[in-house]
Amino acid sequence: MAVEKKWIVKEPGNPALVRQLSAELGIDQTLANLLVQRNIKSAQEARAFLRPQLDQLHDPFLMKDMNLAVDRLSRALNTKEKILIYGDYDVDGTTAVSLVYSFLRKYGEDNLDYYIPNRYTEGYGISYKGIDYAHENGFTLIIALDCGIKAVEKVQYGAERGIDFIICDHHLPDDRLPEACAVLDPKRTDCSYPFDDLSGCGVGFKFMQAFAMIKGIPFDNLLSLLDLLVVSIASDLVSITGENRVLAYYGLKQLNQSPRKGLLSIIKLSGLEKHMITIDDIVFKIGPRINAAGRMESGKTAVDLLTSRNDNDARIIGDTINTHNNDRKNEDRKITFEAVEMASKVKDFAGMKSTVVYNPDWHKGVLGIVASRLVESYYRPTIVLCKSNGFITGSARSIPGFDLYEAIESCSDMLENFGGHMYAAGLTLKEENFDRFKRRFEDYVTSKITTEILTPVINIDTYLDFKQITPRFFNVLKQFQPFGPGNLSPVFISEKVYDNGNGRKVGSDSGHLKLELIQEDDFHRHISAIAFNRSEHFEHLKSGNPVDICYSIAENYYRGIANIQLRVRDIKLVEEPF
Ligand SMILES: [Mn+2]
């Protein structure tokens, strides 16, 4: 069941400004238009955007409490207090702990240690168990990273045991802040730091930058930390704008040129060794492998890897993490396959507006990702359930514009428990209520959802002709990187393109198309393109018929050599009049 997508082309930028930038920078008007659409207003702003500089980073002392944090840390190091570096088990938390630990160990390794709470027994955030561990082992300062902004009672509990806290968080604070020595969080309402979308690891980095400034340590000594920082920025899905874009730019440089041993081992295991690693590579390949460590016995494994100074240790820990990640991926795939089979066998499935599937034996840990996969395939609100502790429990995912939480809430009388927000939720119910719940949920979705919401949208930046895609064009376009939330890879439309006859089906089930595309007034040159899951258009293209495509432009690496390749996002058949 292929879902027809709606293409929406953005408003072009102000034409006078586009012409001006194009002339002043000597670039194609289409590129100038992309800059204007990104809110760039002068050639100077454009240069700053295209060539990020480290001096664009903000002064860390603009962050509220930074002085207090640096003073407390300096005192602890001077008096050889024991310091515990504490962070969550996800990628942001473990990279943050690794960043602060690997920097500070140069200034007092003997008194430093780190602690990652157990995902299953302690959960997110600062735990009482963690504080007890600190107390029993003589730590008197905890640096909490990527967590702690709401830990009012926990910080109090620590204070009663002689433990101080420095909190470095990026989550939204409550009205009442914990009474720590310092609370660094750019989202504090009384913090006037100019950029509030740092990752948790980013807040930890700003802390180390401030510490280095006070100690007279040159900024260059911090550059080796940026490989960790870019991994957090990509994995925590913070925006790639402002200060994050500068940090991500230099972070990718570090990650590609001289990654730390632990990251190099993950890069090798991900098959990225000869690639120019991008934000997407981190999101889809590097991040999940670090996350896999958080799912093992201890999230500490991730920090062990990311701070390892020994090639052999890094390789061994990396291998273990990779095995766990592969196990989980196999589990995902198996359950997704079973869920698709089950869904498609439901009577009148095509006419329904929601997908609800249940199998008592599925593994609870992967239901969220399976629900997301089903949303990708069928594009409608989806719930995937299994049996746990005698109840039916599971994860729900929505599509843009549909409030899933409200839909679940409307069935609350049949539920034991539920929680979440508009796009993602969790729920628990008794087995005897399942059939009734499924019907009511479908009825509710049917009554509320519109054809408009059920039509997926592709946002397109602008039109482009193949003859505009020159090496120079691509070189400038590359400088729009790093791409990610807030700075997406531009999507173009080209109309009436043909395959030159060399196109073929590729992939293990021949589901993808590898094409060599030409455009009507430029038959001499072809551009290679890949269209994932679009093999249904093969016959149409093979017979020499034109299509309209929308796509982004990327580099494809084959045996270490980079070539321009169009990543086709969608194809529309052009009906030729006779
Ligand atoms: Mn975070």
Coordinates of C-alpha atoms and ligand atoms in Angstrom, one line a residue:
M1 CA 0.0 0.0 0.0
A2 CA 2.0 3.0 -1.2
V3 CA 0.9 6.3 0.3
E4 CA 0.6 9.2 -2.1
K5 CA 2.6 12.2 -0.9
K6 CA 1.8 15.8 -1.3
W7 CA 4.7 18.1 -2.5
I8 CA 4.7 21.6 -1.0
V9 CA 7.2 24.0 -2.5
K10 CA 8.4 26.8 -0.1
E11 CA 7.9 30.5 -0.8
P12 CA 11.0 31.7 -2.7
G13 CA 13.2 34.3 -0.9
N14 CA 13.0 38.0 -1.6
P15 CA 14.1 38.3 -5.3
A16 CA 16.1 41.5 -4.9
L17 CA 18.1 40.0 -2.0
V18 CA 18.6 36.8 -3.9
R19 CA 20.0 38.7 -6.9
Q20 CA 22.2 40.7 -4.6
L21 CA 23.7 37.7 -2.7
S22 CA 24.1 35.8 -6.0
A23 CA 26.2 38.7 -7.4
E24 CA 28.2 39.5 -4.3
L25 CA 29.1 35.9 -3.5
G26 CA 29.4 34.8 -7.2
I27 CA 27.0 31.9 -6.7
D28 CA 24.1 30.4 -8.6
Q29 CA 20.8 32.2 -7.8
T30 CA 19.2 28.9 -6.6
L31 CA 21.9 28.7 -3.9
A32 CA 21.4 32.4 -3.0
N33 CA 17.7 31.7 -2.7
L34 CA 18.4 28.8 -0.3
L35 CA 20.5 31.2 1.8
V36 CA 17.7 33.8 1.9
Q37 CA 15.2 31.1 2.8
R38 CA 17.5 30.4 5.7
N39 CA 17.0 33.9 6.9
I40 CA 20.4 35.2 5.8
K41 CA 20.2 38.9 5.0
S42 CA 23.7 40.0 3.8
A43 CA 26.8 38.6 2.1
Q44 CA 28.6 38.9 5.5
E45 CA 26.0 36.7 7.2
A46 CA 26.2 34.3 4.3
R47 CA 30.0 34.0 4.7
A48 CA 29.6 33.4 8.5
F49 CA 27.1 30.7 7.7
L50 CA 29.1 29.0 5.0
R51 CA 32.4 29.1 7.0
P52 CA 31.6 28.5 10.7
Q53 CA 34.4 29.9 12.9
L54 CA 35.2 29.0 16.5
D55 CA 35.2 32.7 17.5
Q56 CA 31.4 32.6 16.8
L57 CA 31.1 30.6 20.0
H58 CA 29.6 32.4 23.0
D59 CA 31.4 33.4 26.2
P60 CA 30.6 30.6 28.7
F61 CA 30.4 33.1 31.5
L62 CA 27.2 34.5 30.0
M63 CA 25.6 31.4 31.5
K64 CA 24.0 32.0 34.9
D65 CA 25.9 30.4 37.8
M66 CA 29.0 29.7 35.6
N67 CA 31.3 31.6 38.1
L68 CA 29.9 29.5 41.0
A69 CA 30.4 26.3 39.1
V70 CA 34.0 27.1 38.1
D71 CA 34.9 28.2 41.7
R72 CA 33.5 25.1 43.3
L73 CA 35.3 22.8 40.8
S74 CA 38.6 24.6 41.3
R75 CA 38.3 24.4 45.1
A76 CA 37.5 20.6 44.8
L77 CA 40.6 20.0 42.6
N78 CA 42.9 22.2 44.7
T79 CA 41.9 20.4 47.9
K80 CA 41.9 16.9 46.3
E81 CA 38.2 16.3 47.1
K82 CA 36.7 13.2 45.4
I83 CA 34.5 14.2 42.5
L84 CA 31.8 12.0 40.9
I85 CA 30.8 12.7 37.4
Y86 CA 27.2 11.6 37.0
G87 CA 25.0 11.3 33.8
D88 CA 22.2 9.5 32.1
Y89 CA 22.6 6.3 30.2
D90 CA 21.5 7.7 26.9
V91 CA 24.0 9.1 24.3
D92 CA 23.8 12.7 25.5
G93 CA 24.4 11.6 29.1
T94 CA 27.3 9.2 28.4
T95 CA 29.0 11.5 26.0
A96 CA 28.7 14.4 28.5
V97 CA 30.2 12.2 31.3
S98 CA 33.0 11.1 29.0
L99 CA 33.7 14.7 27.9
V100 CA 34.0 16.1 31.4
Y101 CA 35.9 13.1 32.7
S102 CA 38.4 12.9 29.9
F103 CA 39.1 16.6 30.2
L104 CA 39.3 16.8 34.0
R105 CA 41.4 13.7 34.4
K106 CA 44.4 15.7 33.2
Y107 CA 44.0 17.8 36.3
G108 CA 43.4 15.2 39.0
E109 CA 42.6 11.7 37.8
D110 CA 43.1 10.0 41.2
N111 CA 40.1 11.7 42.8
L112 CA 37.7 11.4 39.8
D113 CA 35.2 8.7 39.0
Y114 CA 32.0 8.4 37.0
Y115 CA 28.6 6.9 37.6
I116 CA 25.8 6.0 35.2
P117 CA 22.5 4.9 36.7
N118 CA 21.0 1.6 35.7
R119 CA 18.3 1.9 33.1
Y120 CA 16.0 -0.7 34.7
T121 CA 16.5 -0.4 38.4
E122 CA 17.2 3.4 38.7
G123 CA 15.8 5.0 35.6
Y124 CA 16.5 8.5 34.3
G125 CA 18.1 11.3 36.4
I126 CA 19.9 11.5 39.7
S127 CA 19.1 8.4 41.8
Y128 CA 19.2 7.9 45.6
K129 CA 21.3 4.8 44.9
G130 CA 23.8 7.0 43.1
I131 CA 24.0 9.4 45.9
D132 CA 24.4 6.5 48.4
Y133 CA 27.2 5.2 46.3
A134 CA 28.9 8.6 46.3
H135 CA 28.5 8.9 50.1
E136 CA 29.8 5.4 50.8
N137 CA 32.9 6.0 48.7
G138 CA 33.8 9.4 50.1
F139 CA 32.8 11.7 47.2
T140 CA 31.9 15.2 48.3
L141 CA 31.1 16.8 44.9
I142 CA 28.8 15.4 42.2
I143 CA 28.8 17.0 38.7
A144 CA 25.4 16.0 37.2
L145 CA 25.3 16.1 33.4
D146 CA 22.2 16.0 31.2
C147 CA 20.0 15.6 34.3
G148 CA 19.3 17.1 37.7
I149 CA 17.3 20.3 36.9
K150 CA 14.3 18.9 38.8
A151 CA 16.2 16.9 41.4
V152 CA 15.2 19.2 44.3
E153 CA 14.8 16.4 46.9
K154 CA 17.8 14.4 45.7
V155 CA 20.1 17.4 46.0
Q156 CA 18.7 18.0 49.5
Y157 CA 19.4 14.3 50.3
G158 CA 22.9 14.7 49.1
A159 CA 23.4 17.9 51.1
E160 CA 22.4 16.0 54.3
R161 CA 25.3 13.6 53.6
G162 CA 27.8 16.3 52.9
I163 CA 27.7 16.1 49.1
D164 CA 27.6 19.2 46.9
F165 CA 26.2 19.3 43.4
I166 CA 27.0 21.2 40.2
I167 CA 24.2 20.6 37.8
C168 CA 24.7 20.9 34.0
D169 CA 21.3 20.3 32.4
H170 CA 19.4 21.4 29.3
H171 CA 15.9 20.3 30.2
L172 CA 13.2 22.7 31.0
P173 CA 13.3 23.7 34.8
D174 CA 10.3 23.7 37.1
D175 CA 9.5 26.8 39.1
R176 CA 11.7 25.6 41.9
L177 CA 15.4 24.9 41.2
P178 CA 17.4 22.4 43.3
E179 CA 19.6 24.1 45.9
A180 CA 22.9 23.1 44.3
C181 CA 26.2 25.0 44.4
A182 CA 25.6 25.9 40.7
V183 CA 22.8 25.2 38.3
L184 CA 23.9 25.6 34.7
D185 CA 20.9 25.4 32.3
P186 CA 20.4 27.8 29.4
K187 CA 16.7 27.2 29.7
R188 CA 16.5 28.8 33.2
T189 CA 14.3 31.8 32.9
D190 CA 16.8 33.9 34.7
C191 CA 19.7 32.8 32.4
S192 CA 20.5 35.3 29.6
Y193 CA 22.8 33.0 27.7
P194 CA 22.3 33.8 24.0
F195 CA 21.6 30.2 22.9
D196 CA 19.3 27.8 24.7
D197 CA 19.3 24.7 22.5
L198 CA 22.6 23.2 23.7
S199 CA 22.7 19.4 24.3
G200 CA 23.4 18.2 27.9
C201 CA 26.9 17.4 26.7
G202 CA 27.0 21.0 25.3
V203 CA 26.4 22.5 28.7
G204 CA 29.2 20.3 30.1
F205 CA 31.5 21.5 27.3
K206 CA 30.7 25.2 28.1
F207 CA 31.5 24.4 31.8
M208 CA 34.9 23.0 30.7
Q209 CA 35.5 26.0 28.4
A210 CA 34.9 28.3 31.3
F211 CA 37.2 26.3 33.6
A212 CA 39.9 26.4 30.9
M213 CA 39.6 30.1 30.6
I214 CA 40.1 30.7 34.3
K215 CA 43.1 28.3 34.4
G216 CA 44.7 29.9 31.3
I217 CA 44.4 26.6 29.4
P218 CA 44.3 27.4 25.6
F219 CA 41.1 26.7 23.7
D220 CA 43.0 24.4 21.4
N221 CA 43.2 21.9 24.3
L222 CA 39.4 21.6 24.1
L223 CA 39.2 20.7 20.4
S224 CA 39.7 17.0 21.1
L225 CA 36.5 17.0 23.1
L226 CA 34.4 18.0 20.1
D227 CA 34.1 14.5 18.6
L228 CA 32.0 13.6 21.7
L229 CA 30.0 16.8 21.5
V230 CA 28.9 16.4 17.9
V231 CA 27.8 12.8 18.7
S232 CA 25.5 14.3 21.5
I233 CA 24.2 17.1 19.3
A234 CA 23.2 14.6 16.5
S235 CA 21.8 12.0 18.8
D236 CA 19.8 14.3 21.1
L237 CA 18.2 15.9 18.0
V238 CA 18.9 19.4 19.1
S239 CA 18.9 22.0 16.3
I240 CA 21.9 22.4 14.1
T241 CA 21.7 26.2 14.2
G242 CA 23.6 29.0 16.0
E243 CA 26.3 27.8 18.4
N244 CA 25.3 24.1 17.8
R245 CA 26.1 24.4 14.1
V246 CA 29.6 25.7 14.9
L247 CA 30.2 23.0 17.5
A248 CA 28.8 20.3 15.1
Y249 CA 31.0 21.6 12.2
Y250 CA 34.2 21.4 14.2
G251 CA 33.0 18.2 15.9
L252 CA 32.6 16.5 12.6
K253 CA 36.0 17.6 11.6
Q254 CA 37.5 16.1 14.7
L255 CA 35.4 12.9 14.4
N256 CA 36.5 12.5 10.8
Q257 CA 40.2 13.4 11.2
S258 CA 41.2 12.2 14.7
P259 CA 38.5 10.5 16.6
R260 CA 39.3 9.2 20.1
K261 CA 40.0 5.5 20.3
G262 CA 36.5 4.5 21.5
L263 CA 34.8 6.4 18.7
L264 CA 37.2 5.0 16.1
S265 CA 36.3 1.5 17.1
I266 CA 32.6 2.3 16.6
I267 CA 33.3 4.0 13.3
K268 CA 35.0 0.9 12.1
L269 CA 32.2 -1.4 13.3
S270 CA 29.7 0.9 11.5
G271 CA 31.6 0.6 8.2
L272 CA 32.2 4.3 8.1
E273 CA 36.0 4.3 8.1
K274 CA 36.4 5.6 4.6
H275 CA 33.4 7.9 4.6
M276 CA 33.0 11.6 5.4
I277 CA 30.9 11.0 8.5
T278 CA 27.7 13.2 8.6
I279 CA 25.1 14.0 11.3
D280 CA 22.8 11.3 9.8
D281 CA 25.6 8.7 10.1
I282 CA 25.8 9.6 13.8
V283 CA 22.0 9.4 14.2
F284 CA 21.6 6.1 12.5
K285 CA 24.8 4.2 13.0
I286 CA 27.1 5.6 15.8
G287 CA 24.4 6.8 18.3
P288 CA 22.5 3.5 18.3
R289 CA 25.7 1.6 19.1
I290 CA 26.5 3.8 22.1
N291 CA 22.8 3.5 23.2
A292 CA 23.2 -0.3 23.0
A293 CA 25.7 0.0 25.8
G294 CA 23.1 1.7 27.9
R295 CA 20.8 -1.3 27.4
M296 CA 23.5 -3.7 28.6
E297 CA 24.1 -4.5 32.3
S298 CA 25.6 -1.0 32.8
G299 CA 25.6 2.3 30.9
K300 CA 29.1 2.6 32.4
T301 CA 30.3 0.4 29.5
A302 CA 29.7 3.3 27.1
V303 CA 31.8 5.7 29.2
D304 CA 34.5 3.0 29.5
L305 CA 34.6 2.9 25.7
L306 CA 34.5 6.6 25.1
T307 CA 37.2 7.4 27.6
S308 CA 39.5 4.4 26.7
R309 CA 43.1 5.2 26.1
N310 CA 44.0 1.8 24.9
D311 CA 43.4 0.5 21.4
N312 CA 42.8 -3.1 22.5
D313 CA 40.4 -2.2 25.3
A314 CA 38.5 0.1 22.9
R315 CA 38.2 -2.7 20.4
I316 CA 37.0 -5.3 22.8
I317 CA 34.4 -3.0 24.4
G318 CA 33.3 -1.9 21.0
D319 CA 32.8 -5.5 19.8
T320 CA 30.6 -6.3 22.8
I321 CA 28.5 -3.2 22.2
N322 CA 28.1 -4.1 18.6
T323 CA 26.9 -7.6 19.3
H324 CA 24.2 -6.2 21.6
N325 CA 23.2 -3.7 19.0
N326 CA 22.9 -6.4 16.3
D327 CA 20.8 -8.5 18.6
R328 CA 18.4 -5.7 19.2
K329 CA 18.3 -4.9 15.5
N330 CA 17.4 -8.5 14.7
E331 CA 14.6 -8.3 17.3
D332 CA 13.3 -5.1 15.8
R333 CA 13.2 -6.6 12.3
K334 CA 11.6 -9.8 13.4
I335 CA 8.8 -8.1 15.3
T336 CA 8.3 -5.5 12.5
F337 CA 7.9 -8.2 10.0
E338 CA 5.4 -10.1 12.2
A339 CA 3.5 -6.9 13.0
V340 CA 3.2 -6.0 9.2
E341 CA 1.9 -9.5 8.5
M342 CA -0.6 -9.3 11.3
A343 CA -1.8 -5.8 10.4
S344 CA -2.3 -6.6 6.7
K345 CA -4.4 -9.7 7.5
V346 CA -7.0 -7.7 9.4
K347 CA -10.3 -7.5 7.5
D348 CA -10.8 -4.2 5.8
F349 CA -7.3 -3.0 6.9
A350 CA -6.9 -0.6 3.9
G351 CA -10.2 1.2 4.9
M352 CA -9.2 1.6 8.6
K353 CA -7.7 4.8 10.0
S354 CA -5.5 3.3 12.7
T355 CA -3.2 0.3 13.2
V356 CA -3.4 -1.7 16.5
V357 CA -1.5 -4.9 16.8
Y358 CA -0.9 -7.2 19.7
N359 CA 1.3 -10.3 20.3
P360 CA 1.8 -11.4 23.9
D361 CA 5.3 -12.7 23.1
W362 CA 6.9 -9.5 21.6
H363 CA 9.7 -7.8 23.4
K364 CA 8.6 -4.7 25.3
G365 CA 11.9 -2.8 24.6
V366 CA 11.4 -2.5 20.9
L367 CA 7.7 -1.7 20.6
G368 CA 8.2 2.0 20.2
I369 CA 10.6 1.6 17.2
V370 CA 8.3 -1.0 15.7
A371 CA 5.3 1.4 16.0
S372 CA 7.4 4.1 14.2
R373 CA 8.2 1.6 11.4
L374 CA 4.5 0.8 11.0
V375 CA 3.7 4.6 10.9
E376 CA 6.3 4.9 8.1
S377 CA 4.6 2.1 6.1
Y378 CA 0.9 2.9 6.6
Y379 CA 1.0 6.5 7.7
R380 CA -1.6 6.5 10.4
P381 CA -1.9 6.4 14.2
T382 CA -0.4 3.1 15.5
I383 CA -0.3 1.1 18.7
V384 CA 1.9 -1.9 19.2
L385 CA 1.3 -4.1 22.3
C386 CA 2.7 -7.1 24.1
K387 CA 2.0 -8.9 27.4
S388 CA 3.9 -7.9 30.5
N389 CA 3.3 -8.6 34.2
G390 CA -0.2 -10.0 33.4
F391 CA -1.3 -6.9 31.5
I392 CA -1.3 -5.7 27.9
T393 CA 1.2 -2.9 27.5
G394 CA 2.7 -1.0 24.6
S395 CA 3.7 2.0 22.7
A396 CA 1.8 4.4 20.4
R397 CA 3.0 6.7 17.7
S398 CA 1.2 9.3 15.6
I399 CA 1.5 11.3 12.4
P400 CA 1.8 15.1 12.2
G401 CA -1.4 16.9 13.0
F402 CA -3.1 14.1 14.9
D403 CA -3.3 14.2 18.7
L404 CA -2.7 10.6 19.8
Y405 CA -2.7 11.4 23.5
E406 CA -6.3 12.7 23.3
A407 CA -7.3 9.6 21.4
I408 CA -5.9 7.4 24.1
E409 CA -7.3 9.5 26.8
S410 CA -10.8 9.1 25.2
C411 CA -10.5 5.4 26.1
S412 CA -9.2 6.0 29.6
D413 CA -12.1 4.1 31.3
M414 CA -10.6 0.9 29.7
L415 CA -7.0 1.6 30.6
E416 CA -5.1 0.9 33.7
N417 CA -2.4 3.4 32.9
F418 CA -1.3 5.8 30.1
G419 CA 1.0 8.7 29.5
G420 CA 2.8 10.6 26.8
H421 CA 2.1 13.5 24.5
M422 CA 0.7 14.3 21.1
Y423 CA 3.0 12.1 19.0
A424 CA 4.1 9.4 21.3
A425 CA 2.5 7.6 24.2
G426 CA 2.5 4.5 26.3
L427 CA -0.5 2.5 27.7
T428 CA -1.4 -0.5 29.8
L429 CA -4.7 -2.3 29.9
K430 CA -6.4 -5.6 31.0
E431 CA -6.5 -8.3 28.4
E432 CA -10.3 -8.5 28.6
N433 CA -10.6 -4.9 27.5
F434 CA -8.4 -5.3 24.4
D435 CA -11.1 -5.9 21.7
R436 CA -13.3 -3.1 23.0
F437 CA -10.4 -0.7 23.3
K438 CA -9.3 -1.5 19.7
R439 CA -12.7 -0.7 18.4
R440 CA -13.2 2.5 20.4
F441 CA -9.7 3.7 19.4
E442 CA -10.4 3.1 15.7
D443 CA -13.8 4.8 16.0
Y444 CA -12.3 7.8 17.7
V445 CA -9.5 8.2 15.1
T446 CA -12.0 7.8 12.3
S447 CA -14.2 10.5 13.7
K448 CA -11.3 13.0 14.2
I449 CA -8.8 12.4 11.4
T450 CA -9.1 14.2 8.1
T451 CA -7.9 13.4 4.6
E452 CA -5.5 16.3 4.9
I453 CA -3.8 14.8 8.0
L454 CA -3.7 11.4 6.4
T455 CA -1.7 12.8 3.4
P456 CA 2.0 12.9 4.1
V457 CA 3.8 16.0 3.0
I458 CA 7.3 16.5 1.5
N459 CA 8.5 20.1 2.0
I460 CA 10.5 21.2 -1.0
D461 CA 12.9 24.1 -1.0
T462 CA 13.0 25.0 -4.7
Y463 CA 13.1 23.9 -8.4
L464 CA 16.4 22.9 -9.9
D465 CA 17.6 22.0 -13.5
F466 CA 20.2 19.3 -13.9
K467 CA 22.4 21.6 -15.8
Q468 CA 22.8 23.8 -12.7
I469 CA 24.3 20.9 -10.8
T470 CA 28.0 21.6 -11.5
P471 CA 31.0 20.8 -9.2
R472 CA 31.0 24.4 -8.1
F473 CA 27.3 24.3 -7.2
F474 CA 27.9 21.1 -5.2
N475 CA 30.9 22.6 -3.4
V476 CA 28.9 25.6 -2.2
L477 CA 26.0 23.4 -1.3
K478 CA 28.3 21.2 0.8
Q479 CA 29.1 24.3 2.9
F480 CA 25.5 24.4 4.0
Q481 CA 26.4 21.3 6.1
P482 CA 26.2 20.1 8.8
F483 CA 22.5 19.2 8.1
G484 CA 20.1 18.4 10.8
P485 CA 17.0 19.8 12.6
G486 CA 16.7 23.5 11.8
N487 CA 19.1 23.2 8.9
L488 CA 17.8 20.4 6.7
S489 CA 19.5 19.2 3.6
P490 CA 17.8 21.1 0.8
V491 CA 15.1 19.2 -1.2
F492 CA 14.8 20.1 -4.9
I493 CA 12.3 19.3 -7.7
S494 CA 13.4 18.5 -11.2
E495 CA 10.7 18.0 -13.8
K496 CA 10.6 15.6 -16.7
V497 CA 13.6 13.5 -16.1
Y498 CA 14.3 10.1 -17.8
D499 CA 16.4 7.1 -17.1
N500 CA 19.1 6.7 -19.7
G501 CA 18.5 3.0 -20.0
N502 CA 21.1 1.9 -17.4
G503 CA 18.7 2.0 -14.4
R504 CA 18.3 -1.2 -12.5
K505 CA 16.7 -2.6 -9.4
V506 CA 19.0 -3.1 -6.4
G507 CA 18.9 -4.2 -2.8
S508 CA 18.4 -7.6 -1.3
D509 CA 14.8 -7.8 -2.3
S510 CA 15.2 -5.6 -5.4
G511 CA 13.1 -2.9 -3.7
H512 CA 15.3 0.0 -4.6
L513 CA 16.1 1.7 -7.9
K514 CA 19.6 2.8 -9.0
L515 CA 19.1 5.2 -11.9
E516 CA 21.1 7.2 -14.3
L517 CA 18.9 10.3 -14.9
I518 CA 18.9 12.8 -17.8
Q519 CA 16.8 15.9 -18.4
E520 CA 15.2 16.9 -21.6
D521 CA 17.5 19.8 -22.7
D522 CA 20.7 18.2 -21.4
F523 CA 20.8 14.7 -22.9
H524 CA 24.6 14.5 -22.8
R525 CA 25.1 14.2 -19.2
H526 CA 23.5 11.8 -16.7
I527 CA 23.4 12.1 -12.9
S528 CA 23.2 8.9 -10.8
A529 CA 20.4 8.6 -8.4
I530 CA 19.1 6.2 -5.8
A531 CA 15.4 5.8 -5.0
F532 CA 14.8 3.6 -1.9
N533 CA 11.6 1.5 -1.9
R534 CA 10.5 2.7 -5.3
S535 CA 10.9 -0.3 -7.5
E536 CA 7.2 -0.1 -8.5
H537 CA 8.2 2.6 -11.0
F538 CA 10.8 0.5 -12.7
E539 CA 8.8 -0.5 -15.8
H540 CA 7.6 3.1 -16.3
L541 CA 11.1 4.4 -16.3
K542 CA 12.5 1.5 -18.3
S543 CA 10.1 2.2 -21.1
G544 CA 11.6 5.6 -21.5
N545 CA 8.8 7.6 -19.8
P546 CA 9.5 10.8 -17.9
V547 CA 9.0 11.4 -14.2
D548 CA 9.1 14.4 -11.8
I549 CA 11.4 13.8 -8.9
C550 CA 12.1 15.5 -5.6
Y551 CA 15.5 14.7 -4.0
S552 CA 18.4 15.9 -2.0
I553 CA 22.0 15.9 -3.3
A554 CA 24.6 13.9 -1.5
E555 CA 27.9 12.2 -2.0
N556 CA 28.0 8.5 -2.4
Y557 CA 31.1 6.6 -1.3
Y558 CA 32.2 3.6 -3.4
R559 CA 35.5 2.1 -2.5
G560 CA 36.5 5.3 -0.9
I561 CA 35.7 7.5 -3.9
A562 CA 33.0 10.1 -3.6
N563 CA 30.5 10.8 -6.4
I564 CA 27.5 13.1 -6.6
Q565 CA 24.3 11.1 -6.1
L566 CA 20.7 12.2 -6.0
R567 CA 18.8 10.8 -3.1
V568 CA 15.3 10.6 -4.5
R569 CA 12.6 11.2 -1.9
D570 CA 9.6 10.8 -4.2
I571 CA 8.7 10.1 -7.8
K572 CA 5.6 11.3 -9.7
L573 CA 4.8 9.8 -13.1
V574 CA 4.4 12.3 -15.9
E575 CA 1.5 11.4 -18.1
E576 CA 2.5 12.2 -21.7
P577 CA -0.3 13.5 -23.9
F578 CA -0.6 11.6 -27.2
Ligands
MN1 MN 19.9 15.4 26.8

